[in-house]
JSON list of C-alpha atoms in Angstrom, two decimals:
[
{"chain": "C", "resi": 13, "resn": "MET", "atom": "CA", "xyz": [106.64, 98.85, 14.94]},
{"chain": "C", "resi": 14, "resn": "LEU", "atom": "CA", "xyz": [103.33, 98.17, 13.19]},
{"chain": "C", "resi": 15, "resn": "THR", "atom": "CA", "xyz": [101.44, 100.07, 15.85]},
{"chain": "C", "resi": 16, "resn": "ARG", "atom": "CA", "xyz": [103.73, 103.08, 15.47]},
{"chain": "C", "resi": 17, "resn": "ARG", "atom": "CA", "xyz": [103.26, 102.98, 11.72]},
{"chain": "C", "resi": 18, "resn": "ARG", "atom": "CA", "xyz": [99.50, 102.89, 12.11]},
{"chain": "C", "resi": 19, "resn": "ILE", "atom": "CA", "xyz": [99.63, 105.83, 14.51]},
{"chain": "C", "resi": 20, "resn": "SER", "atom": "CA", "xyz": [101.79, 107.77, 12.05]},
{"chain": "C", "resi": 21, "resn": "LEU", "atom": "CA", "xyz": [99.45, 107.01, 9.17]},
{"chain": "C", "resi": 22, "resn": "PHE", "atom": "CA", "xyz": [96.41, 107.95, 11.23]},
{"chain": "C", "resi": 23, "resn": "SER", "atom": "CA", "xyz": [98.08, 111.21, 12.30]},
{"chain": "C", "resi": 24, "resn": "LEU", "atom": "CA", "xyz": [98.90, 111.99, 8.68]},
{"chain": "C", "resi": 25, "resn": "PHE", "atom": "CA", "xyz": [95.31, 111.28, 7.70]},
{"chain": "C", "resi": 26, "resn": "LEU", "atom": "CA", "xyz": [94.05, 113.68, 10.36]},
{"chain": "C", "resi": 27, "resn": "VAL", "atom": "CA", "xyz": [96.40, 116.43, 9.17]},
{"chain": "C", "resi": 28, "resn": "ILE", "atom": "CA", "xyz": [95.33, 115.97, 5.56]},
{"chain": "C", "resi": 29, "resn": "ALA", "atom": "CA", "xyz": [91.65, 115.93, 6.54]},
{"chain": "C", "resi": 30, "resn": "ALA", "atom": "CA", "xyz": [92.06, 119.10, 8.59]},
{"chain": "C", "resi": 31, "resn": "GLU", "atom": "CA", "xyz": [93.85, 120.86, 5.75]},
{"chain": "C", "resi": 32, "resn": "ALA", "atom": "CA", "xyz": [91.13, 119.80, 3.31]},
{"chain": "C", "resi": 33, "resn": "LEU", "atom": "CA", "xyz": [88.43, 121.08, 5.66]},
{"chain": "C", "resi": 34, "resn": "VAL", "atom": "CA", "xyz": [90.16, 124.45, 6.09]},
{"chain": "C", "resi": 35, "resn": "ILE", "atom": "CA", "xyz": [90.72, 124.88, 2.35]},
{"chain": "C", "resi": 36, "resn": "THR", "atom": "CA", "xyz": [87.19, 123.83, 1.42]},
{"chain": "C", "resi": 37, "resn": "THR", "atom": "CA", "xyz": [85.35, 125.96, 3.95]},
{"chain": "C", "resi": 38, "resn": "SER", "atom": "CA", "xyz": [87.58, 129.01, 3.48]},
{"chain": "C", "resi": 39, "resn": "SER", "atom": "CA", "xyz": [87.01, 128.79, -0.28]},
{"chain": "C", "resi": 40, "resn": "TRP", "atom": "CA", "xyz": [83.27, 128.41, 0.28]},
{"chain": "C", "resi": 41, "resn": "VAL", "atom": "CA", "xyz": [83.15, 131.58, 2.38]},
{"chain": "C", "resi": 42, "resn": "LEU", "atom": "CA", "xyz": [85.31, 133.47, -0.11]},
{"chain": "C", "resi": 43, "resn": "VAL", "atom": "CA", "xyz": [83.07, 132.59, -3.04]},
{"chain": "C", "resi": 44, "resn": "ALA", "atom": "CA", "xyz": [79.85, 133.27, -1.10]},
{"chain": "C", "resi": 45, "resn": "SER", "atom": "CA", "xyz": [80.99, 136.76, -0.06]},
{"chain": "C", "resi": 46, "resn": "ARG", "atom": "CA", "xyz": [82.99, 137.78, -3.13]},
{"chain": "C", "resi": 47, "resn": "GLY", "atom": "CA", "xyz": [82.52, 141.44, -4.02]},
{"chain": "C", "resi": 48, "resn": "ARG", "atom": "CA", "xyz": [80.40, 142.09, -0.93]},
{"chain": "C", "resi": 49, "resn": "VAL", "atom": "CA", "xyz": [83.00, 142.99, 1.66]},
{"chain": "C", "resi": 50, "resn": "VAL", "atom": "CA", "xyz": [84.07, 146.62, 1.47]},
{"chain": "C", "resi": 51, "resn": "GLU", "atom": "CA", "xyz": [85.85, 149.36, 3.37]},
{"chain": "C", "resi": 52, "resn": "PRO", "atom": "CA", "xyz": [83.56, 152.00, 4.92]},
{"chain": "C", "resi": 53, "resn": "THR", "atom": "CA", "xyz": [84.70, 154.51, 2.29]},
{"chain": "C", "resi": 54, "resn": "GLU", "atom": "CA", "xyz": [83.68, 152.16, -0.53]},
{"chain": "C", "resi": 55, "resn": "LEU", "atom": "CA", "xyz": [79.98, 151.85, 0.24]},
{"chain": "C", "resi": 56, "resn": "PRO", "atom": "CA", "xyz": [77.79, 152.44, -2.82]},
{"chain": "C", "resi": 57, "resn": "ASP", "atom": "CA", "xyz": [75.14, 155.14, -2.73]},
{"chain": "C", "resi": 58, "resn": "ASP", "atom": "CA", "xyz": [72.35, 152.56, -2.64]},
{"chain": "C", "resi": 59, "resn": "ALA", "atom": "CA", "xyz": [73.81, 150.57, 0.26]},
{"chain": "C", "resi": 60, "resn": "PRO", "atom": "CA", "xyz": [71.35, 149.33, 2.93]},
{"chain": "C", "resi": 61, "resn": "ARG", "atom": "CA", "xyz": [70.59, 151.87, 5.64]},
{"chain": "C", "resi": 62, "resn": "THR", "atom": "CA", "xyz": [70.49, 149.31, 8.45]},
{"chain": "C", "resi": 63, "resn": "LEU", "atom": "CA", "xyz": [73.79, 148.36, 10.07]},
{"chain": "C", "resi": 64, "resn": "ILE", "atom": "CA", "xyz": [74.32, 145.27, 12.21]},
{"chain": "C", "resi": 65, "resn": "VAL", "atom": "CA", "xyz": [77.14, 145.63, 14.74]},
{"chain": "C", "resi": 66, "resn": "LEU", "atom": "CA", "xyz": [78.45, 142.28, 15.92]},
{"chain": "C", "resi": 67, "resn": "GLY", "atom": "CA", "xyz": [79.33, 142.08, 19.59]},
{"chain": "C", "resi": 68, "resn": "ALA", "atom": "CA", "xyz": [82.76, 141.21, 20.93]},
{"chain": "C", "resi": 69, "resn": "LYS", "atom": "CA", "xyz": [84.63, 141.27, 24.19]},
{"chain": "C", "resi": 70, "resn": "VAL", "atom": "CA", "xyz": [83.82, 143.99, 26.71]},
{"chain": "C", "resi": 71, "resn": "GLU", "atom": "CA", "xyz": [85.42, 144.32, 30.11]},
{"chain": "C", "resi": 72, "resn": "ASP", "atom": "CA", "xyz": [84.59, 146.45, 33.14]},
{"chain": "C", "resi": 73, "resn": "ARG", "atom": "CA", "xyz": [81.83, 148.22, 31.17]},
{"chain": "C", "resi": 74, "resn": "GLU", "atom": "CA", "xyz": [84.33, 149.25, 28.48]},
{"chain": "C", "resi": 75, "resn": "ALA", "atom": "CA", "xyz": [84.24, 148.19, 24.85]},
{"chain": "C", "resi": 76, "resn": "GLY", "atom": "CA", "xyz": [87.24, 146.09, 23.84]},
{"chain": "C", "resi": 77, "resn": "ASP", "atom": "CA", "xyz": [89.43, 146.86, 20.83]},
{"chain": "C", "resi": 78, "resn": "TYR", "atom": "CA", "xyz": [87.44, 144.80, 18.34]},
{"chain": "C", "resi": 79, "resn": "VAL", "atom": "CA", "xyz": [83.94, 145.96, 19.21]},
{"chain": "C", "resi": 80, "resn": "ARG", "atom": "CA", "xyz": [85.06, 149.56, 19.74]},
{"chain": "C", "resi": 81, "resn": "ALA", "atom": "CA", "xyz": [86.41, 149.65, 16.18]},
{"chain": "C", "resi": 82, "resn": "ARG", "atom": "CA", "xyz": [83.09, 148.32, 14.90]},
{"chain": "C", "resi": 83, "resn": "LEU", "atom": "CA", "xyz": [81.15, 150.88, 16.88]},
{"chain": "C", "resi": 84, "resn": "ASP", "atom": "CA", "xyz": [83.38, 153.68, 15.59]},
{"chain": "C", "resi": 85, "resn": "VAL", "atom": "CA", "xyz": [82.47, 152.67, 12.04]},
{"chain": "C", "resi": 86, "resn": "ALA", "atom": "CA", "xyz": [78.80, 152.80, 13.03]},
{"chain": "C", "resi": 87, "resn": "VAL", "atom": "CA", "xyz": [79.22, 156.27, 14.50]},
{"chain": "C", "resi": 88, "resn": "ASP", "atom": "CA", "xyz": [81.02, 157.55, 11.40]},
{"chain": "C", "resi": 89, "resn": "LEU", "atom": "CA", "xyz": [78.43, 156.14, 9.02]},
{"chain": "C", "resi": 90, "resn": "TYR", "atom": "CA", "xyz": [75.59, 157.60, 11.07]},
{"chain": "C", "resi": 91, "resn": "ARG", "atom": "CA", "xyz": [77.22, 161.03, 11.08]},
{"chain": "C", "resi": 92, "resn": "GLN", "atom": "CA", "xyz": [77.55, 160.80, 7.30]},
{"chain": "C", "resi": 93, "resn": "GLY", "atom": "CA", "xyz": [73.80, 160.24, 7.04]},
{"chain": "C", "resi": 94, "resn": "ARG", "atom": "CA", "xyz": [74.23, 156.70, 5.74]},
{"chain": "C", "resi": 95, "resn": "LEU", "atom": "CA", "xyz": [72.18, 154.92, 8.43]},
{"chain": "C", "resi": 96, "resn": "ASP", "atom": "CA", "xyz": [68.61, 154.91, 9.69]},
{"chain": "C", "resi": 97, "resn": "ARG", "atom": "CA", "xyz": [68.95, 152.00, 12.12]},
{"chain": "C", "resi": 98, "resn": "ILE", "atom": "CA", "xyz": [71.75, 150.29, 14.03]},
{"chain": "C", "resi": 99, "resn": "LEU", "atom": "CA", "xyz": [71.22, 146.79, 15.41]},
{"chain": "C", "resi": 100, "resn": "ASN", "atom": "CA", "xyz": [73.60, 145.94, 18.24]},
{"chain": "C", "resi": 101, "resn": "SER", "atom": "CA", "xyz": [73.77, 142.17, 18.54]},
{"chain": "C", "resi": 102, "resn": "GLY", "atom": "CA", "xyz": [75.70, 140.27, 21.17]},
{"chain": "C", "resi": 103, "resn": "ASN", "atom": "CA", "xyz": [75.62, 138.33, 24.40]},
{"chain": "C", "resi": 104, "resn": "ASN", "atom": "CA", "xyz": [74.09, 140.61, 26.99]},
{"chain": "C", "resi": 105, "resn": "SER", "atom": "CA", "xyz": [74.45, 138.25, 29.93]},
{"chain": "C", "resi": 106, "resn": "ASP", "atom": "CA", "xyz": [76.30, 139.36, 33.04]},
{"chain": "C", "resi": 107, "resn": "ASP", "atom": "CA", "xyz": [78.91, 136.66, 32.45]},
{"chain": "C", "resi": 108, "resn": "ALA", "atom": "CA", "xyz": [79.71, 138.17, 29.04]},
{"chain": "C", "resi": 109, "resn": "GLY", "atom": "CA", "xyz": [79.98, 141.69, 30.42]},
{"chain": "C", "resi": 110, "resn": "ASN", "atom": "CA", "xyz": [76.61, 142.90, 29.08]},
{"chain": "C", "resi": 111, "resn": "GLU", "atom": "CA", "xyz": [77.93, 143.44, 25.57]},
{"chain": "C", "resi": 112, "resn": "VAL", "atom": "CA", "xyz": [74.81, 145.02, 24.09]},
{"chain": "C", "resi": 113, "resn": "THR", "atom": "CA", "xyz": [74.32, 147.44, 26.98]},
{"chain": "C", "resi": 114, "resn": "VAL", "atom": "CA", "xyz": [77.93, 148.61, 26.66]},
{"chain": "C", "resi": 115, "resn": "MET", "atom": "CA", "xyz": [77.54, 148.93, 22.88]},
{"chain": "C", "resi": 116, "resn": "ARG", "atom": "CA", "xyz": [74.41, 151.07, 23.23]},
{"chain": "C", "resi": 117, "resn": "GLU", "atom": "CA", "xyz": [76.06, 153.31, 25.82]},
{"chain": "C", "resi": 118, "resn": "TYR", "atom": "CA", "xyz": [79.09, 153.80, 23.56]},
{"chain": "C", "resi": 119, "resn": "LEU", "atom": "CA", "xyz": [76.96, 154.81, 20.59]},
{"chain": "C", "resi": 120, "resn": "VAL", "atom": "CA", "xyz": [74.82, 157.21, 22.63]},
{"chain": "C", "resi": 121, "resn": "ASP", "atom": "CA", "xyz": [77.91, 158.76, 24.21]},
{"chain": "C", "resi": 122, "resn": "HIS", "atom": "CA", "xyz": [79.21, 159.41, 20.69]},
{"chain": "C", "resi": 123, "resn": "GLY", "atom": "CA", "xyz": [76.10, 161.17, 19.49]},
{"chain": "C", "resi": 124, "resn": "VAL", "atom": "CA", "xyz": [73.86, 158.45, 18.06]},
{"chain": "C", "resi": 125, "resn": "PRO", "atom": "CA", "xyz": [70.24, 159.06, 19.15]},
{"chain": "C", "resi": 126, "resn": "PRO", "atom": "CA", "xyz": [68.84, 156.24, 21.31]},
{"chain": "C", "resi": 127, "resn": "GLU", "atom": "CA", "xyz": [65.83, 155.79, 19.03]},
{"chain": "C", "resi": 128, "resn": "VAL", "atom": "CA", "xyz": [68.11, 154.82, 16.13]},
{"chain": "C", "resi": 129, "resn": "ILE", "atom": "CA", "xyz": [69.56, 151.91, 18.12]},
{"chain": "C", "resi": 130, "resn": "VAL", "atom": "CA", "xyz": [67.93, 148.47, 18.37]},
{"chain": "C", "resi": 131, "resn": "ASP", "atom": "CA", "xyz": [69.25, 145.89, 20.81]},
{"chain": "C", "resi": 132, "resn": "ASP", "atom": "CA", "xyz": [69.50, 142.14, 20.28]},
{"chain": "C", "resi": 133, "resn": "PRO", "atom": "CA", "xyz": [70.69, 140.67, 23.58]},
{"chain": "C", "resi": 134, "resn": "LEU", "atom": "CA", "xyz": [70.60, 137.10, 22.25]},
{"chain": "C", "resi": 135, "resn": "GLY", "atom": "CA", "xyz": [73.06, 137.39, 19.39]},
{"chain": "C", "resi": 136, "resn": "LEU", "atom": "CA", "xyz": [75.24, 134.75, 21.00]},
{"chain": "C", "resi": 137, "resn": "ASN", "atom": "CA", "xyz": [77.16, 134.07, 17.80]},
{"chain": "C", "resi": 138, "resn": "THR", "atom": "CA", "xyz": [77.13, 135.24, 14.20]},
{"chain": "C", "resi": 139, "resn": "ALA", "atom": "CA", "xyz": [74.62, 132.63, 13.07]},
{"chain": "C", "resi": 140, "resn": "ALA", "atom": "CA", "xyz": [72.22, 133.61, 15.85]},
{"chain": "C", "resi": 141, "resn": "THR", "atom": "CA", "xyz": [72.64, 137.28, 14.98]},
{"chain": "C", "resi": 142, "resn": "CYS", "atom": "CA", "xyz": [71.79, 136.71, 11.33]},
{"chain": "C", "resi": 143, "resn": "ARG", "atom": "CA", "xyz": [68.90, 134.37, 12.07]},
{"chain": "C", "resi": 144, "resn": "ARG", "atom": "CA", "xyz": [67.37, 136.77, 14.59]},
{"chain": "C", "resi": 145, "resn": "ALA", "atom": "CA", "xyz": [67.95, 139.80, 12.37]},
{"chain": "C", "resi": 146, "resn": "ALA", "atom": "CA", "xyz": [65.58, 138.20, 9.87]},
{"chain": "C", "resi": 147, "resn": "SER", "atom": "CA", "xyz": [63.10, 136.44, 12.16]},
{"chain": "C", "resi": 148, "resn": "GLU", "atom": "CA", "xyz": [62.90, 138.82, 15.13]},
{"chain": "C", "resi": 149, "resn": "PHE", "atom": "CA", "xyz": [63.68, 142.21, 13.60]},
{"chain": "C", "resi": 150, "resn": "GLY", "atom": "CA", "xyz": [62.37, 141.83, 10.06]},
{"chain": "C", "resi": 151, "resn": "ILE", "atom": "CA", "xyz": [65.63, 142.81, 8.39]},
{"chain": "C", "resi": 152, "resn": "ALA", "atom": "CA", "xyz": [65.86, 141.75, 4.74]},
{"chain": "C", "resi": 153, "resn": "GLU", "atom": "CA", "xyz": [69.06, 143.60, 3.83]},
{"chain": "C", "resi": 154, "resn": "ALA", "atom": "CA", "xyz": [71.76, 145.17, 5.92]},
{"chain": "C", "resi": 155, "resn": "LEU", "atom": "CA", "xyz": [75.33, 146.22, 6.30]},
{"chain": "C", "resi": 156, "resn": "ILE", "atom": "CA", "xyz": [77.24, 144.16, 8.85]},
{"chain": "C", "resi": 157, "resn": "VAL", "atom": "CA", "xyz": [80.40, 145.53, 10.42]},
{"chain": "C", "resi": 158, "resn": "THR", "atom": "CA", "xyz": [83.24, 143.44, 11.76]},
{"chain": "C", "resi": 159, "resn": "GLN", "atom": "CA", "xyz": [86.96, 142.89, 11.20]},
{"chain": "C", "resi": 160, "resn": "ASN", "atom": "CA", "xyz": [88.26, 141.64, 7.85]},
{"chain": "C", "resi": 161, "resn": "PHE", "atom": "CA", "xyz": [88.95, 138.05, 8.97]},
{"chain": "C", "resi": 162, "resn": "HIS", "atom": "CA", "xyz": [85.32, 137.71, 10.05]},
{"chain": "C", "resi": 163, "resn": "ALA", "atom": "CA", "xyz": [83.46, 139.74, 7.43]},
{"chain": "C", "resi": 164, "resn": "GLY", "atom": "CA", "xyz": [83.12, 137.09, 4.72]},
{"chain": "C", "resi": 165, "resn": "ARG", "atom": "CA", "xyz": [81.72, 134.54, 7.15]},
{"chain": "C", "resi": 166, "resn": "ALA", "atom": "CA", "xyz": [79.22, 137.07, 8.48]},
{"chain": "C", "resi": 167, "resn": "VAL", "atom": "CA", "xyz": [78.01, 137.87, 4.96]},
{"chain": "C", "resi": 168, "resn": "MET", "atom": "CA", "xyz": [77.66, 134.19, 4.08]},
{"chain": "C", "resi": 169, "resn": "LEU", "atom": "CA", "xyz": [75.71, 133.37, 7.23]},
{"chain": "C", "resi": 170, "resn": "CYS", "atom": "CA", "xyz": [73.35, 136.32, 6.90]},
{"chain": "C", "resi": 171, "resn": "ASP", "atom": "CA", "xyz": [72.62, 135.30, 3.32]},
{"chain": "C", "resi": 172, "resn": "ALA", "atom": "CA", "xyz": [71.85, 131.78, 4.50]},
{"chain": "C", "resi": 173, "resn": "PHE", "atom": "CA", "xyz": [69.31, 133.09, 7.01]},
{"chain": "C", "resi": 174, "resn": "GLY", "atom": "CA", "xyz": [67.61, 135.49, 4.60]},
{"chain": "C", "resi": 175, "resn": "VAL", "atom": "CA", "xyz": [69.45, 138.77, 5.10]},
{"chain": "C", "resi": 176, "resn": "ALA", "atom": "CA", "xyz": [71.15, 140.16, 1.99]},
{"chain": "C", "resi": 177, "resn": "ALA", "atom": "CA", "xyz": [74.31, 141.49, 3.62]},
{"chain": "C", "resi": 178, "resn": "THR", "atom": "CA", "xyz": [77.25, 143.67, 2.72]},
{"chain": "C", "resi": 179, "resn": "GLY", "atom": "CA", "xyz": [80.25, 143.34, 5.01]},
{"chain": "C", "resi": 180, "resn": "VAL", "atom": "CA", "xyz": [81.91, 146.53, 6.19]},
{"chain": "C", "resi": 181, "resn": "VAL", "atom": "CA", "xyz": [85.48, 146.17, 7.41]},
{"chain": "C", "resi": 182, "resn": "ALA", "atom": "CA", "xyz": [86.30, 147.67, 10.78]},
{"chain": "C", "resi": 183, "resn": "PRO", "atom": "CA", "xyz": [89.97, 148.49, 11.41]},
{"chain": "C", "resi": 184, "resn": "CYS", "atom": "CA", "xyz": [91.91, 146.99, 14.25]},
{"chain": "C", "resi": 185, "resn": "GLY", "atom": "CA", "xyz": [95.04, 149.07, 14.59]},
{"chain": "C", "resi": 186, "resn": "HIS", "atom": "CA", "xyz": [95.02, 148.77, 18.37]},
{"chain": "C", "resi": 187, "resn": "CYS", "atom": "CA", "xyz": [94.47, 145.01, 18.45]},
{"chain": "C", "resi": 188, "resn": "SER", "atom": "CA", "xyz": [97.43, 143.02, 19.70]},
{"chain": "C", "resi": 189, "resn": "LEU", "atom": "CA", "xyz": [99.39, 140.77, 17.36]},
{"chain": "C", "resi": 190, "resn": "TYR", "atom": "CA", "xyz": [98.60, 137.81, 19.59]},
{"chain": "C", "resi": 191, "resn": "SER", "atom": "CA", "xyz": [94.85, 138.41, 19.35]},
{"chain": "C", "resi": 192, "resn": "LYS", "atom": "CA", "xyz": [95.02, 138.84, 15.58]},
{"chain": "C", "resi": 193, "resn": "VAL", "atom": "CA", "xyz": [96.90, 135.57, 15.10]},
{"chain": "C", "resi": 194, "resn": "ARG", "atom": "CA", "xyz": [94.57, 133.75, 17.50]},
{"chain": "C", "resi": 195, "resn": "ASN", "atom": "CA", "xyz": [91.46, 135.05, 15.76]},
{"chain": "C", "resi": 196, "resn": "HIS", "atom": "CA", "xyz": [92.73, 134.20, 12.28]},
{"chain": "C", "resi": 197, "resn": "LEU", "atom": "CA", "xyz": [93.54, 130.66, 13.39]},
{"chain": "C", "resi": 198, "resn": "ARG", "atom": "CA", "xyz": [90.21, 130.20, 15.14]},
{"chain": "C", "resi": 199, "resn": "GLU", "atom": "CA", "xyz": [88.43, 131.55, 12.09]},
{"chain": "C", "resi": 200, "resn": "ALA", "atom": "CA", "xyz": [90.12, 129.10, 9.72]},
{"chain": "C", "resi": 201, "resn": "LEU", "atom": "CA", "xyz": [90.08, 126.01, 11.94]},
{"chain": "C", "resi": 202, "resn": "LEU", "atom": "CA", "xyz": [86.78, 126.33, 13.77]},
{"chain": "C", "resi": 203, "resn": "SER", "atom": "CA", "xyz": [84.50, 129.21, 12.85]},
{"chain": "C", "resi": 204, "resn": "ARG", "atom": "CA", "xyz": [84.35, 128.85, 9.07]},
{"chain": "C", "resi": 205, "resn": "PRO", "atom": "CA", "xyz": [83.75, 125.08, 9.13]},
{"chain": "C", "resi": 206, "resn": "ARG", "atom": "CA", "xyz": [80.98, 125.54, 11.65]},
{"chain": "C", "resi": 207, "resn": "ALA", "atom": "CA", "xyz": [79.49, 128.42, 9.64]},
{"chain": "C", "resi": 208, "resn": "VAL", "atom": "CA", "xyz": [79.40, 126.38, 6.44]},
{"chain": "C", "resi": 209, "resn": "PHE", "atom": "CA", "xyz": [77.75, 123.52, 8.33]},
{"chain": "C", "resi": 210, "resn": "ASP", "atom": "CA", "xyz": [75.14, 125.92, 9.79]},
{"chain": "C", "resi": 211, "resn": "ALA", "atom": "CA", "xyz": [74.45, 127.47, 6.37]},
{"chain": "C", "resi": 212, "resn": "VAL", "atom": "CA", "xyz": [74.04, 124.09, 4.65]},
{"chain": "C", "resi": 213, "resn": "ARG", "atom": "CA", "xyz": [71.89, 122.71, 7.45]},
{"chain": "C", "resi": 214, "resn": "HIS", "atom": "CA", "xyz": [69.59, 125.72, 7.36]},
{"chain": "C", "resi": 215, "resn": "SER", "atom": "CA", "xyz": [69.23, 125.52, 3.58]},
{"chain": "C", "resi": 216, "resn": "ASN", "atom": "CA", "xyz": [68.06, 121.91, 3.96]},
{"chain": "C", "resi": 217, "resn": "GLU", "atom": "CA", "xyz": [65.47, 122.62, 6.65]}
]
């Protein structure tokens, strides 16, 4: 009986700790990005003219729903004359489907000149993208496009690595309900806690 009680208490402790971690890190991201995540139609006139496009799943040389929506925002903003440079950042390994290559091809096929596009094949996660945007590509301020559940974290991480970022929300009308739920849960339980840890660690280096 005592052992069962201890197990129950320990399980309760884990649940409470997990809830506290989710609340704390989600609040941290919200505060860090407040007022700096906007719809594409809400960009101010003096918005940065460099756009970072975060990679996401590609399959059979085709952009998946999430990354295609981000790329469509990039195309629209370029056509409006709002951009001078687009940084495609993702995992360009064969195992990941050559994300950056597919992203470049999509942009070029939709009328973006190749010379406007810069490729970062080692943007393996959002933290790496932001770090490399500053250290490898000399970017001090930028727009960063991704879906709404991800945008605040991207802004916070880029700030931590020296890129003053404004998040631009990409739609996801074609994304499945299952993928949306999965991504929101992963964001709250795993990605935001890790992002806050990365940001704090970098600030202490």
